[in-house]
Amino acid sequence: MKINSYHSVKSIEEAYKLLNDNKQNAIVAGGAWMRLSSKEIETAIDLSEIGLDQIVETEDAFEIGSMTTLRQVEKHEGLKKHYDGALSNALSHIMGVPIRNVATIGGSIIGKYSFSDVLTPLVIMDVELEFYKKGRLSLEDFLVSKDRSKDVLVKVIIKKEEARGYFKKMQKTGLDFAVVNVAVSKQADTIKIAVGARPSLVKFAVEAMAFVNGAKEITEEVILETAEIAGKELKFGTNSKASESYRRNIAMAYIKRGLREVTV
Amino acid sequence: MKVNLLINGQKKTFLIEAGDYLLDTLRKQNYLSVKKGCDNSSCGVCTVLFDGKPIKACSLLTAKTEGHEVTTVEGIQDEADKLSDYFGQEGADQCGFCTPGMALAVHALKVENSNPTDEEIKEYLTGNLCRCTGYQSQHIAIRNYLEDK
Ligand SMILES: Cc1cc2nc3c(=O)[nH]c(=O)nc-3n(C[C@H](O)[C@H](O)[C@H](O)COP(=O)(O)OP(=O)(O)OC[C@H]3O[C@@H](n4cnc5c(N)ncnc54)[C@H](O)[C@@H]3O)c2cc1C
């Protein structure tokens, strides 16, 4: 990555203006991932000085500033309990502490990384993103949106709700990307199943979810059938980390475990 | 551009390029205990403390250190000396390339959690690779050091 100039902004408005001043201007959050790219940035816009690195817990939500580090999110006492700690658990297995002290929640969402261990647990929760100009939209909508207009992500809002949650990833070493990752949740009577690092972007197992949510009772047979349906409907791929069928089988095993955990 | 920061308690001003990363800045300024290994955020030999928290210097833009504090192993010299005695007792040091980064990570662990379990020690040090020891001797040395209150 090449950066020609650097500017630490004093307001979100200033960041937004600068971002749209020049195609090659970009926000640098932690800057950890951008470092590995070959991009040329005209002006790097730093949001460090405008207080976006806090987690505010309200009565009905956790509002996480976009510059909050993954480590701050992982260690937050409230989030450690939310959905049985699925998000904290997922974050605690990303690289080591030093990278999680730099990488931010905002950079992890905007990047829409196919290998992400951040998006998979988030997508099974009720999550909204607040952008400076575009306002609020759900994480789900953001992930499928083709809108390329440049905006500043201000905060990530995780709604508080009574729910069970599960996250599991397969990785070869502590510093490697996930071979595949799975998150399962049960909120009221609705079960969600998401599979990431397939190796493409996280996706819901829509047909499997329809099946399990339509079942009168979650028996072991229903769990096995749900995993089968998910294995069939989701696309998996082969790369240097694992083959398509290996990923599929691991994902199915984790889906079964997840369903058992969230339904007991 | 100019950047003003505290390094090991001393005020410093460096002239840097906008895209410089802290690892290169520190090495140019002769903080040679901060090693250059993988240079892609994996190995941990460039670990320093940024406002007391361990980070990989190769992953942080130097511009982001404006007004902040950076600590290299020289900034925790007494503690590093004590830790190195434990490393010596266990034969946990061979080439020594990973040791400064490891010492800073152990220091940060001690501040965050003075009584970690074996699993917590392993997890905290996931980002600090050592190609000599196989980790067992280091793990024992670190545990003994942390138990020596
Ligand atoms: C070596 C390495 C290994 C990793 N391994 C994993 C892994 O195994 N699993 C995993 O889930 N993640 C992994 N990550 C990714 C990491 O978790 C972060 O997701 C990543 O570093 C991005 O966060 P950042 O703060 O560094 O963002 P940056 O690199 O600063 O930014 C990323 C992108 O987001 C944009 N952006 C950032 N903030 C905003 C904002 N507020 N508004 C608008 N745009 C914004 C930037 O312009 C840029 O395009 C790894 C990262 C590294 C460096």
PDB file of C-alpha atoms in Angstrom, chain A residues 1-262:
ATOM      1  CA  MET A   1       0.000   0.000   0.000  1.00  0.00           C
ATOM      2  CA  LYS A   2       1.198   3.479  -0.829  1.00  0.00           C
ATOM      3  CA  ILE A   3      -0.138   6.529   1.027  1.00  0.00           C
ATOM      4  CA  ASN A   4       0.611   9.983  -0.351  1.00  0.00           C
ATOM      5  CA  SER A   5      -0.788  12.071   2.483  1.00  0.00           C
ATOM      6  CA  TYR A   6      -2.372  11.536   5.887  1.00  0.00           C
ATOM      7  CA  HIS A   7      -5.102  13.478   7.608  1.00  0.00           C
ATOM      8  CA  SER A   8      -6.572  12.957  11.053  1.00  0.00           C
ATOM      9  CA  VAL A   9     -10.073  14.466  10.925  1.00  0.00           C
ATOM     10  CA  LYS A  10     -11.861  16.445  13.623  1.00  0.00           C
ATOM     11  CA  SER A  11     -15.419  15.437  12.648  1.00  0.00           C
ATOM     12  CA  ILE A  12     -17.329  12.779  10.729  1.00  0.00           C
ATOM     13  CA  GLU A  13     -18.521  15.472   8.308  1.00  0.00           C
ATOM     14  CA  GLU A  14     -14.893  16.319   7.524  1.00  0.00           C
ATOM     15  CA  ALA A  15     -14.145  12.636   6.964  1.00  0.00           C
ATOM     16  CA  TYR A  16     -17.130  12.243   4.651  1.00  0.00           C
ATOM     17  CA  LYS A  17     -16.191  15.301   2.575  1.00  0.00           C
ATOM     18  CA  LEU A  18     -12.564  14.258   2.265  1.00  0.00           C
ATOM     19  CA  LEU A  19     -13.583  10.708   1.380  1.00  0.00           C
ATOM     20  CA  ASN A  20     -15.655  11.956  -1.530  1.00  0.00           C
ATOM     21  CA  ASP A  21     -13.175  14.640  -2.643  1.00  0.00           C
ATOM     22  CA  ASN A  22     -11.029  12.181  -4.545  1.00  0.00           C
ATOM     23  CA  LYS A  23     -11.640   8.615  -5.718  1.00  0.00           C
ATOM     24  CA  GLN A  24      -8.328   7.559  -4.241  1.00  0.00           C
ATOM     25  CA  ASN A  25      -8.961   8.924  -0.757  1.00  0.00           C
ATOM     26  CA  ALA A  26      -9.753   6.228   1.791  1.00  0.00           C
ATOM     27  CA  ILE A  27     -10.455   5.767   5.467  1.00  0.00           C
ATOM     28  CA  VAL A  28      -7.704   3.975   7.315  1.00  0.00           C
ATOM     29  CA  ALA A  29      -9.145   2.299  10.389  1.00  0.00           C
ATOM     30  CA  GLY A  30      -6.688  -0.089  12.031  1.00  0.00           C
ATOM     31  CA  GLY A  31      -4.843  -0.128   8.729  1.00  0.00           C
ATOM     32  CA  ALA A  32      -3.819  -3.732   9.413  1.00  0.00           C
ATOM     33  CA  TRP A  33      -5.514  -5.280   6.410  1.00  0.00           C
ATOM     34  CA  MET A  34      -4.948  -2.370   4.030  1.00  0.00           C
ATOM     35  CA  ARG A  35      -1.234  -2.732   4.697  1.00  0.00           C
ATOM     36  CA  LEU A  36      -1.295  -6.035   2.839  1.00  0.00           C
ATOM     37  CA  SER A  37      -2.933  -4.536  -0.275  1.00  0.00           C
ATOM     38  CA  SER A  38      -1.221  -2.915  -3.217  1.00  0.00           C
ATOM     39  CA  LYS A  39      -3.604   0.072  -3.281  1.00  0.00           C
ATOM     40  CA  GLU A  40      -2.403   3.620  -3.745  1.00  0.00           C
ATOM     41  CA  ILE A  41      -4.207   6.034  -1.424  1.00  0.00           C
ATOM     42  CA  GLU A  42      -4.053   9.749  -2.111  1.00  0.00           C
ATOM     43  CA  THR A  43      -5.175  10.879   1.341  1.00  0.00           C
ATOM     44  CA  ALA A  44      -5.522   8.416   4.193  1.00  0.00           C
ATOM     45  CA  ILE A  45      -8.327   9.578   6.472  1.00  0.00           C
ATOM     46  CA  ASP A  46      -7.819   8.742  10.129  1.00  0.00           C
ATOM     47  CA  LEU A  47     -10.880   8.623  12.410  1.00  0.00           C
ATOM     48  CA  SER A  48      -8.887   8.011  15.620  1.00  0.00           C
ATOM     49  CA  GLU A  49      -9.473  11.434  17.163  1.00  0.00           C
ATOM     50  CA  ILE A  50     -13.275  11.631  17.020  1.00  0.00           C
ATOM     51  CA  GLY A  51     -14.332   9.242  19.750  1.00  0.00           C
ATOM     52  CA  LEU A  52     -15.576   6.378  17.597  1.00  0.00           C
ATOM     53  CA  ASP A  53     -13.730   3.827  19.701  1.00  0.00           C
ATOM     54  CA  GLN A  54     -16.298   3.293  22.440  1.00  0.00           C
ATOM     55  CA  ILE A  55     -18.933   0.674  23.208  1.00  0.00           C
ATOM     56  CA  VAL A  56     -22.072   2.240  24.653  1.00  0.00           C
ATOM     57  CA  GLU A  57     -24.508  -0.145  26.291  1.00  0.00           C
ATOM     58  CA  THR A  58     -28.071   1.171  26.269  1.00  0.00           C
ATOM     59  CA  GLU A  59     -31.193  -0.530  27.558  1.00  0.00           C
ATOM     60  CA  ASP A  60     -31.810  -2.295  24.275  1.00  0.00           C
ATOM     61  CA  ALA A  61     -28.541  -2.355  22.362  1.00  0.00           C
ATOM     62  CA  PHE A  62     -24.764  -2.398  22.280  1.00  0.00           C
ATOM     63  CA  GLU A  63     -23.626   0.530  20.160  1.00  0.00           C
ATOM     64  CA  ILE A  64     -20.088  -0.081  19.000  1.00  0.00           C
ATOM     65  CA  GLY A  65     -18.157   2.813  17.454  1.00  0.00           C
ATOM     66  CA  SER A  66     -16.631   1.791  14.136  1.00  0.00           C
ATOM     67  CA  MET A  67     -13.065   2.410  15.393  1.00  0.00           C
ATOM     68  CA  THR A  68     -13.474   0.078  18.367  1.00  0.00           C
ATOM     69  CA  THR A  69     -10.818  -2.616  18.217  1.00  0.00           C
ATOM     70  CA  LEU A  70     -11.688  -6.290  17.966  1.00  0.00           C
ATOM     71  CA  ARG A  71     -10.013  -6.785  21.327  1.00  0.00           C
ATOM     72  CA  GLN A  72     -12.274  -4.190  23.002  1.00  0.00           C
ATOM     73  CA  VAL A  73     -15.334  -5.935  21.586  1.00  0.00           C
ATOM     74  CA  GLU A  74     -14.045  -9.369  22.599  1.00  0.00           C
ATOM     75  CA  LYS A  75     -13.447  -8.250  26.204  1.00  0.00           C
ATOM     76  CA  HIS A  76     -16.737  -6.366  26.681  1.00  0.00           C
ATOM     77  CA  GLU A  77     -18.546  -7.937  29.631  1.00  0.00           C
ATOM     78  CA  GLY A  78     -22.033  -7.514  28.169  1.00  0.00           C
ATOM     79  CA  LEU A  79     -21.093  -8.907  24.785  1.00  0.00           C
ATOM     80  CA  LYS A  80     -19.379 -11.883  26.431  1.00  0.00           C
ATOM     81  CA  LYS A  81     -22.848 -13.021  27.512  1.00  0.00           C
ATOM     82  CA  HIS A  82     -24.804 -11.973  24.444  1.00  0.00           C
ATOM     83  CA  TYR A  83     -25.837 -15.009  22.326  1.00  0.00           C
ATOM     84  CA  ASP A  84     -23.784 -17.162  24.707  1.00  0.00           C
ATOM     85  CA  GLY A  85     -20.692 -15.136  23.817  1.00  0.00           C
ATOM     86  CA  ALA A  86     -20.672 -16.199  20.153  1.00  0.00           C
ATOM     87  CA  LEU A  87     -19.067 -12.944  19.008  1.00  0.00           C
ATOM     88  CA  SER A  88     -16.429 -12.791  21.786  1.00  0.00           C
ATOM     89  CA  ASN A  89     -15.566 -16.400  21.154  1.00  0.00           C
ATOM     90  CA  ALA A  90     -15.159 -15.805  17.419  1.00  0.00           C
ATOM     91  CA  LEU A  91     -12.990 -12.729  17.911  1.00  0.00           C
ATOM     92  CA  SER A  92     -10.770 -14.421  20.474  1.00  0.00           C
ATOM     93  CA  HIS A  93      -9.532 -16.814  17.793  1.00  0.00           C
ATOM     94  CA  ILE A  94      -8.534 -14.224  15.197  1.00  0.00           C
ATOM     95  CA  MET A  95      -4.746 -14.077  14.929  1.00  0.00           C
ATOM     96  CA  GLY A  96      -3.212 -13.012  18.257  1.00  0.00           C
ATOM     97  CA  VAL A  97      -3.957 -10.244  20.753  1.00  0.00           C
ATOM     98  CA  PRO A  98      -1.591  -7.722  19.036  1.00  0.00           C
ATOM     99  CA  ILE A  99      -3.574  -7.776  15.774  1.00  0.00           C
ATOM    100  CA  ARG A 100      -6.882  -7.616  17.631  1.00  0.00           C
ATOM    101  CA  ASN A 101      -5.543  -4.524  19.432  1.00  0.00           C
ATOM    102  CA  VAL A 102      -5.227  -2.806  16.045  1.00  0.00           C
ATOM    103  CA  ALA A 103      -7.925  -4.227  13.751  1.00  0.00           C
ATOM    104  CA  THR A 104     -11.287  -2.496  14.126  1.00  0.00           C
ATOM    105  CA  ILE A 105     -14.883  -3.642  13.970  1.00  0.00           C
ATOM    106  CA  GLY A 106     -15.587  -1.078  11.213  1.00  0.00           C
ATOM    107  CA  GLY A 107     -12.741  -2.226   8.972  1.00  0.00           C
ATOM    108  CA  SER A 108     -13.813  -5.838   9.527  1.00  0.00           C
ATOM    109  CA  ILE A 109     -17.345  -5.136   8.317  1.00  0.00           C
ATOM    110  CA  ILE A 110     -16.674  -2.739   5.436  1.00  0.00           C
ATOM    111  CA  GLY A 111     -14.111  -5.109   3.933  1.00  0.00           C
ATOM    112  CA  LYS A 112     -16.803  -7.860   3.524  1.00  0.00           C
ATOM    113  CA  TYR A 113     -13.958 -10.351   3.793  1.00  0.00           C
ATOM    114  CA  SER A 114     -14.825 -13.819   2.574  1.00  0.00           C
ATOM    115  CA  PHE A 115     -12.665 -15.363   5.315  1.00  0.00           C
ATOM    116  CA  SER A 116     -14.299 -13.268   8.023  1.00  0.00           C
ATOM    117  CA  ASP A 117     -14.813 -14.650  11.507  1.00  0.00           C
ATOM    118  CA  VAL A 118     -16.454 -11.358  12.451  1.00  0.00           C
ATOM    119  CA  LEU A 119     -19.354 -11.365   9.987  1.00  0.00           C
ATOM    120  CA  THR A 120     -20.456 -14.949  10.637  1.00  0.00           C
ATOM    121  CA  PRO A 121     -21.353 -14.473  14.331  1.00  0.00           C
ATOM    122  CA  LEU A 122     -22.727 -10.982  13.703  1.00  0.00           C
ATOM    123  CA  VAL A 123     -25.107 -12.008  10.949  1.00  0.00           C
ATOM    124  CA  ILE A 124     -27.010 -14.426  13.208  1.00  0.00           C
ATOM    125  CA  MET A 125     -27.778 -11.519  15.558  1.00  0.00           C
ATOM    126  CA  ASP A 126     -29.986  -8.497  14.992  1.00  0.00           C
ATOM    127  CA  VAL A 127     -27.377  -5.991  13.777  1.00  0.00           C
ATOM    128  CA  GLU A 128     -27.704  -2.590  12.134  1.00  0.00           C
ATOM    129  CA  LEU A 129     -24.990  -0.410  10.668  1.00  0.00           C
ATOM    130  CA  GLU A 130     -25.165   3.339  10.958  1.00  0.00           C
ATOM    131  CA  PHE A 131     -23.543   5.265   8.118  1.00  0.00           C
ATOM    132  CA  TYR A 132     -23.064   9.016   8.195  1.00  0.00           C
ATOM    133  CA  LYS A 133     -25.111   9.796   5.053  1.00  0.00           C
ATOM    134  CA  LYS A 134     -26.930   6.580   4.207  1.00  0.00           C
ATOM    135  CA  GLY A 135     -28.266   6.229   7.749  1.00  0.00           C
ATOM    136  CA  ARG A 136     -29.108   2.828   9.163  1.00  0.00           C
ATOM    137  CA  LEU A 137     -29.301  -0.444   7.318  1.00  0.00           C
ATOM    138  CA  SER A 138     -29.239  -4.023   8.466  1.00  0.00           C
ATOM    139  CA  LEU A 139     -25.993  -5.955   8.270  1.00  0.00           C
ATOM    140  CA  GLU A 140     -27.808  -8.503   6.125  1.00  0.00           C
ATOM    141  CA  ASP A 141     -28.787  -5.852   3.572  1.00  0.00           C
ATOM    142  CA  PHE A 142     -25.305  -4.365   3.615  1.00  0.00           C
ATOM    143  CA  LEU A 143     -23.713  -7.714   2.828  1.00  0.00           C
ATOM    144  CA  VAL A 144     -25.768  -8.177  -0.342  1.00  0.00           C
ATOM    145  CA  SER A 145     -25.812  -4.502  -1.357  1.00  0.00           C
ATOM    146  CA  LYS A 146     -24.036  -3.514  -4.583  1.00  0.00           C
ATOM    147  CA  ASP A 147     -24.011   0.175  -3.584  1.00  0.00           C
ATOM    148  CA  ARG A 148     -20.453   1.401  -4.072  1.00  0.00           C
ATOM    149  CA  SER A 149     -20.985   5.003  -2.890  1.00  0.00           C
ATOM    150  CA  LYS A 150     -18.430   6.058  -0.310  1.00  0.00           C
ATOM    151  CA  ASP A 151     -19.691   6.722   3.194  1.00  0.00           C
ATOM    152  CA  VAL A 152     -18.363   6.639   6.746  1.00  0.00           C
ATOM    153  CA  LEU A 153     -19.490   3.778   8.949  1.00  0.00           C
ATOM    154  CA  VAL A 154     -20.168   5.417  12.306  1.00  0.00           C
ATOM    155  CA  LYS A 155     -21.353   2.583  14.500  1.00  0.00           C
ATOM    156  CA  VAL A 156     -22.508  -0.987  14.686  1.00  0.00           C
ATOM    157  CA  ILE A 157     -25.691  -1.554  16.661  1.00  0.00           C
ATOM    158  CA  ILE A 158     -26.292  -4.978  18.143  1.00  0.00           C
ATOM    159  CA  LYS A 159     -29.814  -5.267  19.518  1.00  0.00           C
ATOM    160  CA  LYS A 160     -30.135  -6.821  22.937  1.00  0.00           C
ATOM    161  CA  GLU A 161     -32.333  -9.888  23.039  1.00  0.00           C
ATOM    162  CA  GLU A 162     -32.610 -13.158  24.897  1.00  0.00           C
ATOM    163  CA  ALA A 163     -31.010 -15.661  22.576  1.00  0.00           C
ATOM    164  CA  ARG A 164     -28.797 -18.689  22.382  1.00  0.00           C
ATOM    165  CA  GLY A 165     -25.749 -18.653  20.148  1.00  0.00           C
ATOM    166  CA  TYR A 166     -22.963 -20.858  18.848  1.00  0.00           C
ATOM    167  CA  PHE A 167     -19.822 -20.156  16.838  1.00  0.00           C
ATOM    168  CA  LYS A 168     -17.149 -22.542  15.715  1.00  0.00           C
ATOM    169  CA  LYS A 169     -14.366 -22.296  13.203  1.00  0.00           C
ATOM    170  CA  MET A 170     -11.941 -24.819  11.845  1.00  0.00           C
ATOM    171  CA  GLN A 171      -8.424 -23.464  11.437  1.00  0.00           C
ATOM    172  CA  LYS A 172      -5.144 -25.257  10.929  1.00  0.00           C
ATOM    173  CA  THR A 173      -3.072 -23.046  13.222  1.00  0.00           C
ATOM    174  CA  GLY A 174      -3.873 -20.175  15.551  1.00  0.00           C
ATOM    175  CA  LEU A 175      -2.663 -17.702  12.955  1.00  0.00           C
ATOM    176  CA  ASP A 176      -4.432 -19.142   9.941  1.00  0.00           C
ATOM    177  CA  PHE A 177      -7.664 -18.142   8.249  1.00  0.00           C
ATOM    178  CA  ALA A 178     -10.688 -20.316   8.864  1.00  0.00           C
ATOM    179  CA  VAL A 179     -11.095 -23.382   6.687  1.00  0.00           C
ATOM    180  CA  VAL A 180     -14.776 -22.822   7.318  1.00  0.00           C
ATOM    181  CA  ASN A 181     -16.826 -21.223  10.126  1.00  0.00           C
ATOM    182  CA  VAL A 182     -20.371 -21.700  11.363  1.00  0.00           C
ATOM    183  CA  ALA A 183     -22.701 -19.694  13.572  1.00  0.00           C
ATOM    184  CA  VAL A 184     -26.096 -20.827  14.814  1.00  0.00           C
ATOM    185  CA  SER A 185     -28.598 -18.902  16.907  1.00  0.00           C
ATOM    186  CA  LYS A 186     -32.012 -19.357  18.433  1.00  0.00           C
ATOM    187  CA  GLN A 187     -33.951 -16.238  19.260  1.00  0.00           C
ATOM    188  CA  ALA A 188     -37.539 -16.772  20.468  1.00  0.00           C
ATOM    189  CA  ASP A 189     -38.563 -19.639  18.178  1.00  0.00           C
ATOM    190  CA  THR A 190     -36.380 -18.716  15.220  1.00  0.00           C
ATOM    191  CA  ILE A 191     -33.187 -20.513  14.368  1.00  0.00           C
ATOM    192  CA  LYS A 192     -30.550 -18.967  12.098  1.00  0.00           C
ATOM    193  CA  ILE A 193     -27.644 -20.816  10.519  1.00  0.00           C
ATOM    194  CA  ALA A 194     -24.768 -18.979   8.822  1.00  0.00           C
ATOM    195  CA  VAL A 195     -21.695 -20.446   7.180  1.00  0.00           C
ATOM    196  CA  GLY A 196     -18.617 -18.375   6.323  1.00  0.00           C
ATOM    197  CA  ALA A 197     -15.189 -18.866   4.775  1.00  0.00           C
ATOM    198  CA  ARG A 198     -16.757 -21.404   2.370  1.00  0.00           C
ATOM    199  CA  PRO A 199     -14.238 -19.913   1.187  1.00  0.00           C
ATOM    200  CA  SER A 200     -16.584 -17.203  -0.128  1.00  0.00           C
ATOM    201  CA  LEU A 201     -18.599 -14.653   1.865  1.00  0.00           C
ATOM    202  CA  VAL A 202     -20.844 -15.761   4.737  1.00  0.00           C
ATOM    203  CA  LYS A 203     -24.308 -16.982   3.741  1.00  0.00           C
ATOM    204  CA  PHE A 204     -27.426 -18.163   5.496  1.00  0.00           C
ATOM    205  CA  ALA A 205     -28.486 -21.755   4.937  1.00  0.00           C
ATOM    206  CA  VAL A 206     -31.941 -20.525   3.911  1.00  0.00           C
ATOM    207  CA  GLU A 207     -33.558 -23.852   3.055  1.00  0.00           C
ATOM    208  CA  ALA A 208     -32.171 -25.538   6.153  1.00  0.00           C
ATOM    209  CA  MET A 209     -33.465 -22.653   8.265  1.00  0.00           C
ATOM    210  CA  ALA A 210     -36.940 -22.955   6.698  1.00  0.00           C
ATOM    211  CA  PHE A 211     -36.931 -26.674   7.419  1.00  0.00           C
ATOM    212  CA  VAL A 212     -35.829 -26.463  11.036  1.00  0.00           C
ATOM    213  CA  ASN A 213     -38.058 -23.478  11.787  1.00  0.00           C
ATOM    214  CA  GLY A 214     -41.026 -25.370  10.343  1.00  0.00           C
ATOM    215  CA  ALA A 215     -40.450 -28.443  12.483  1.00  0.00           C
ATOM    216  CA  LYS A 216     -42.871 -29.012  15.357  1.00  0.00           C
ATOM    217  CA  GLU A 217     -40.091 -30.217  17.617  1.00  0.00           C
ATOM    218  CA  ILE A 218     -36.297 -30.132  17.249  1.00  0.00           C
ATOM    219  CA  THR A 219     -35.480 -33.806  17.487  1.00  0.00           C
ATOM    220  CA  GLU A 220     -32.135 -35.423  16.649  1.00  0.00           C
ATOM    221  CA  GLU A 221     -33.626 -36.499  13.284  1.00  0.00           C
ATOM    222  CA  VAL A 222     -34.578 -32.914  12.513  1.00  0.00           C
ATOM    223  CA  ILE A 223     -31.061 -31.764  13.395  1.00  0.00           C
ATOM    224  CA  LEU A 224     -29.459 -34.362  11.108  1.00  0.00           C
ATOM    225  CA  GLU A 225     -31.811 -33.498   8.262  1.00  0.00           C
ATOM    226  CA  THR A 226     -31.207 -29.747   8.719  1.00  0.00           C
ATOM    227  CA  ALA A 227     -27.452 -30.254   8.408  1.00  0.00           C
ATOM    228  CA  GLU A 228     -27.994 -32.406   5.280  1.00  0.00           C
ATOM    229  CA  ILE A 229     -30.118 -29.695   3.666  1.00  0.00           C
ATOM    230  CA  ALA A 230     -27.547 -27.011   4.517  1.00  0.00           C
ATOM    231  CA  GLY A 231     -24.765 -29.161   3.089  1.00  0.00           C
ATOM    232  CA  LYS A 232     -26.672 -29.522  -0.168  1.00  0.00           C
ATOM    233  CA  GLU A 233     -27.870 -25.953  -0.605  1.00  0.00           C
ATOM    234  CA  LEU A 234     -24.674 -24.065   0.208  1.00  0.00           C
ATOM    235  CA  LYS A 235     -21.851 -23.713  -2.279  1.00  0.00           C
ATOM    236  CA  PHE A 236     -18.400 -24.598  -1.009  1.00  0.00           C
ATOM    237  CA  GLY A 237     -15.116 -24.242  -2.837  1.00  0.00           C
ATOM    238  CA  THR A 238     -11.663 -25.732  -2.997  1.00  0.00           C
ATOM    239  CA  ASN A 239      -8.477 -23.754  -2.353  1.00  0.00           C
ATOM    240  CA  SER A 240      -5.051 -24.328  -0.815  1.00  0.00           C
ATOM    241  CA  LYS A 241      -6.592 -24.691   2.651  1.00  0.00           C
ATOM    242  CA  ALA A 242      -9.188 -27.375   2.002  1.00  0.00           C
ATOM    243  CA  SER A 243     -11.280 -29.107  -0.588  1.00  0.00           C
ATOM    244  CA  GLU A 244     -14.901 -28.398  -1.278  1.00  0.00           C
ATOM    245  CA  SER A 245     -16.098 -31.676   0.221  1.00  0.00           C
ATOM    246  CA  TYR A 246     -13.951 -31.289   3.351  1.00  0.00           C
ATOM    247  CA  ARG A 247     -15.453 -27.849   3.967  1.00  0.00           C
ATOM    248  CA  ARG A 248     -18.963 -29.160   3.377  1.00  0.00           C
ATOM    249  CA  ASN A 249     -18.510 -32.021   5.838  1.00  0.00           C
ATOM    250  CA  ILE A 250     -16.970 -29.852   8.538  1.00  0.00           C
ATOM    251  CA  ALA A 251     -19.728 -27.266   8.128  1.00  0.00           C
ATOM    252  CA  MET A 252     -22.395 -29.961   8.437  1.00  0.00           C
ATOM    253  CA  ALA A 253     -20.769 -31.333  11.603  1.00  0.00           C
ATOM    254  CA  TYR A 254     -20.641 -27.867  13.165  1.00  0.00           C
ATOM    255  CA  ILE A 255     -24.234 -27.141  12.189  1.00  0.00           C
ATOM    256  CA  LYS A 256     -25.343 -30.280  14.012  1.00  0.00           C
ATOM    257  CA  ARG A 257     -23.330 -29.338  17.093  1.00  0.00           C
ATOM    258  CA  GLY A 258     -24.625 -25.789  16.952  1.00  0.00           C
ATOM    259  CA  LEU A 259     -28.246 -26.893  16.692  1.00  0.00           C
ATOM    260  CA  ARG A 260     -27.834 -29.264  19.611  1.00  0.00           C
ATOM    261  CA  GLU A 261     -26.270 -26.517  21.704  1.00  0.00           C
ATOM    262  CA  VAL A 262     -28.796 -23.786  21.017  1.00  0.00           C
TER     263      VAL A 262
END
